[in-house]
């Protein structure tokens, strides 16, 4: 399976900070035999690729483009979302510098095939249980490159 982590919803000067979140997941998926790409693609791939976004929807245009791809382009799509923040944290989700963040998150959640929150919070109020799984970072024997190296995975 191909997983593409689409970083277009983030400002380019913040993309380097995303590596802390994406790298462990990417290496875990690669260790399980999946192909993983990370970046900004102008044309998102359809199935059998899985497009994964990292939540940061402060711009309406980014959500509009994603929803247009998801709903209006031909062929089957698979869209996943990693959420790094508590959806009910008003300091983050209703910050004056990012007024649309929570509103846009709520716009895109119903269109995701899966949602992986990284912090315990109430995404279950907005996402069906069969599409929601807590992203649990930790050591997994299946992702070790050798007995002396430990790789963090989901």
mmCIF file of N, CA and C in Angstrom, residues 8-9 11 18 30-31 36 40 44-45 48 71 74 77-78 81 86 91 93 96 100 112 115 125 129 131 133 136 144:
data_model
loop_
_atom_site.group_PDB
_atom_site.id
_atom_site.type_symbol
_atom_site.label_atom_id
_atom_site.label_comp_id
_atom_site.label_asym_id
_atom_site.label_seq_id
_atom_site.Cartn_x
_atom_site.Cartn_y
_atom_site.Cartn_z
ATOM 1 N N UNK A 8 0.484 20.086 2.403
ATOM 2 C CA UNK A 8 0.057 21.357 1.821
ATOM 3 C C UNK A 8 -0.763 22.227 2.763
ATOM 4 N N UNK A 9 -1.309 21.670 3.819
ATOM 5 C CA UNK A 9 -2.109 22.491 4.735
ATOM 6 C C UNK A 9 -1.244 23.294 5.694
ATOM 7 N N UNK A 11 2.199 25.828 6.638
ATOM 8 C CA UNK A 11 3.101 26.836 6.093
ATOM 9 C C UNK A 11 4.458 26.192 5.858
ATOM 10 N N UNK A 18 7.117 19.268 11.381
ATOM 11 C CA UNK A 18 6.243 18.122 11.154
ATOM 12 C C UNK A 18 7.028 16.822 11.151
ATOM 13 N N UNK A 30 6.851 1.836 6.714
ATOM 14 C CA UNK A 30 7.851 1.218 5.830
ATOM 15 C C UNK A 30 8.306 -0.132 6.378
ATOM 16 N N UNK A 31 8.481 -0.209 7.677
ATOM 17 C CA UNK A 31 8.905 -1.469 8.295
ATOM 18 C C UNK A 31 7.856 -2.557 8.112
ATOM 19 N N UNK A 36 5.981 4.789 1.380
ATOM 20 C CA UNK A 36 5.587 6.049 2.021
ATOM 21 C C UNK A 36 6.282 7.203 1.319
ATOM 22 N N UNK A 40 4.453 17.791 -0.816
ATOM 23 C CA UNK A 40 3.312 18.554 -1.325
ATOM 24 C C UNK A 40 3.126 18.180 -2.785
ATOM 25 N N UNK A 44 -3.281 14.934 -5.993
ATOM 26 C CA UNK A 44 -3.248 13.859 -5.007
ATOM 27 C C UNK A 44 -3.588 12.523 -5.656
ATOM 28 N N UNK A 45 -2.949 11.456 -5.203
ATOM 29 C CA UNK A 45 -3.199 10.143 -5.791
ATOM 30 C C UNK A 45 -4.524 9.538 -5.321
ATOM 31 N N UNK A 48 -5.074 2.889 -5.190
ATOM 32 C CA UNK A 48 -4.855 2.327 -3.861
ATOM 33 C C UNK A 48 -3.910 3.125 -2.965
ATOM 34 N N UNK A 71 -14.306 14.862 -3.063
ATOM 35 C CA UNK A 71 -15.702 14.719 -3.456
ATOM 36 C C UNK A 71 -15.960 14.804 -4.959
ATOM 37 N N UNK A 74 -12.768 11.971 -10.072
ATOM 38 C CA UNK A 74 -13.169 10.601 -10.344
ATOM 39 C C UNK A 74 -12.356 9.579 -9.570
ATOM 40 N N UNK A 77 -11.196 7.285 -3.397
ATOM 41 C CA UNK A 77 -10.198 8.030 -2.616
ATOM 42 C C UNK A 77 -10.151 7.465 -1.202
ATOM 43 N N UNK A 78 -8.995 7.549 -0.586
ATOM 44 C CA UNK A 78 -8.855 7.198 0.820
ATOM 45 C C UNK A 78 -8.118 8.346 1.493
ATOM 46 N N UNK A 81 -6.431 11.353 8.505
ATOM 47 C CA UNK A 81 -6.079 12.585 9.196
ATOM 48 C C UNK A 81 -5.405 12.264 10.519
ATOM 49 N N UNK A 86 -5.775 18.725 20.868
ATOM 50 C CA UNK A 86 -7.084 18.467 21.462
ATOM 51 C C UNK A 86 -8.105 19.339 20.741
ATOM 52 N N UNK A 91 -7.317 27.359 23.460
ATOM 53 C CA UNK A 91 -6.095 28.124 23.246
ATOM 54 C C UNK A 91 -5.483 27.841 21.880
ATOM 55 N N UNK A 93 -7.313 25.810 19.199
ATOM 56 C CA UNK A 93 -8.318 25.737 18.143
ATOM 57 C C UNK A 93 -9.071 27.048 17.901
ATOM 58 N N UNK A 96 -6.644 33.561 18.055
ATOM 59 C CA UNK A 96 -6.969 34.678 17.152
ATOM 60 C C UNK A 96 -6.155 34.710 15.857
ATOM 61 N N UNK A 100 -9.941 30.071 11.809
ATOM 62 C CA UNK A 100 -10.723 29.030 11.146
ATOM 63 C C UNK A 100 -10.303 27.620 11.461
ATOM 64 N N UNK A 112 -13.208 11.997 6.196
ATOM 65 C CA UNK A 112 -12.012 11.178 6.419
ATOM 66 C C UNK A 112 -12.394 9.716 6.599
ATOM 67 N N UNK A 115 -9.268 8.667 11.269
ATOM 68 C CA UNK A 115 -8.719 9.786 12.027
ATOM 69 C C UNK A 115 -7.889 9.197 13.155
ATOM 70 N N UNK A 125 -16.760 12.499 19.589
ATOM 71 C CA UNK A 125 -18.004 13.259 19.446
ATOM 72 C C UNK A 125 -18.219 13.704 17.997
ATOM 73 N N UNK A 129 -16.812 5.699 15.673
ATOM 74 C CA UNK A 129 -15.824 4.867 16.366
ATOM 75 C C UNK A 129 -15.046 3.963 15.415
ATOM 76 N N UNK A 131 -13.937 4.649 12.571
ATOM 77 C CA UNK A 131 -12.979 5.436 11.799
ATOM 78 C C UNK A 131 -11.959 6.142 12.688
ATOM 79 N N UNK A 133 -8.950 5.951 15.742
ATOM 80 C CA UNK A 133 -7.995 5.143 16.500
ATOM 81 C C UNK A 133 -6.926 6.056 17.078
ATOM 82 N N UNK A 136 -0.840 5.610 18.941
ATOM 83 C CA UNK A 136 -0.060 5.284 20.121
ATOM 84 C C UNK A 136 1.410 5.124 19.749
ATOM 85 N N UNK A 144 11.799 -2.849 14.677
ATOM 86 C CA UNK A 144 13.227 -2.764 14.980
ATOM 87 C C UNK A 144 14.039 -3.201 13.774
#
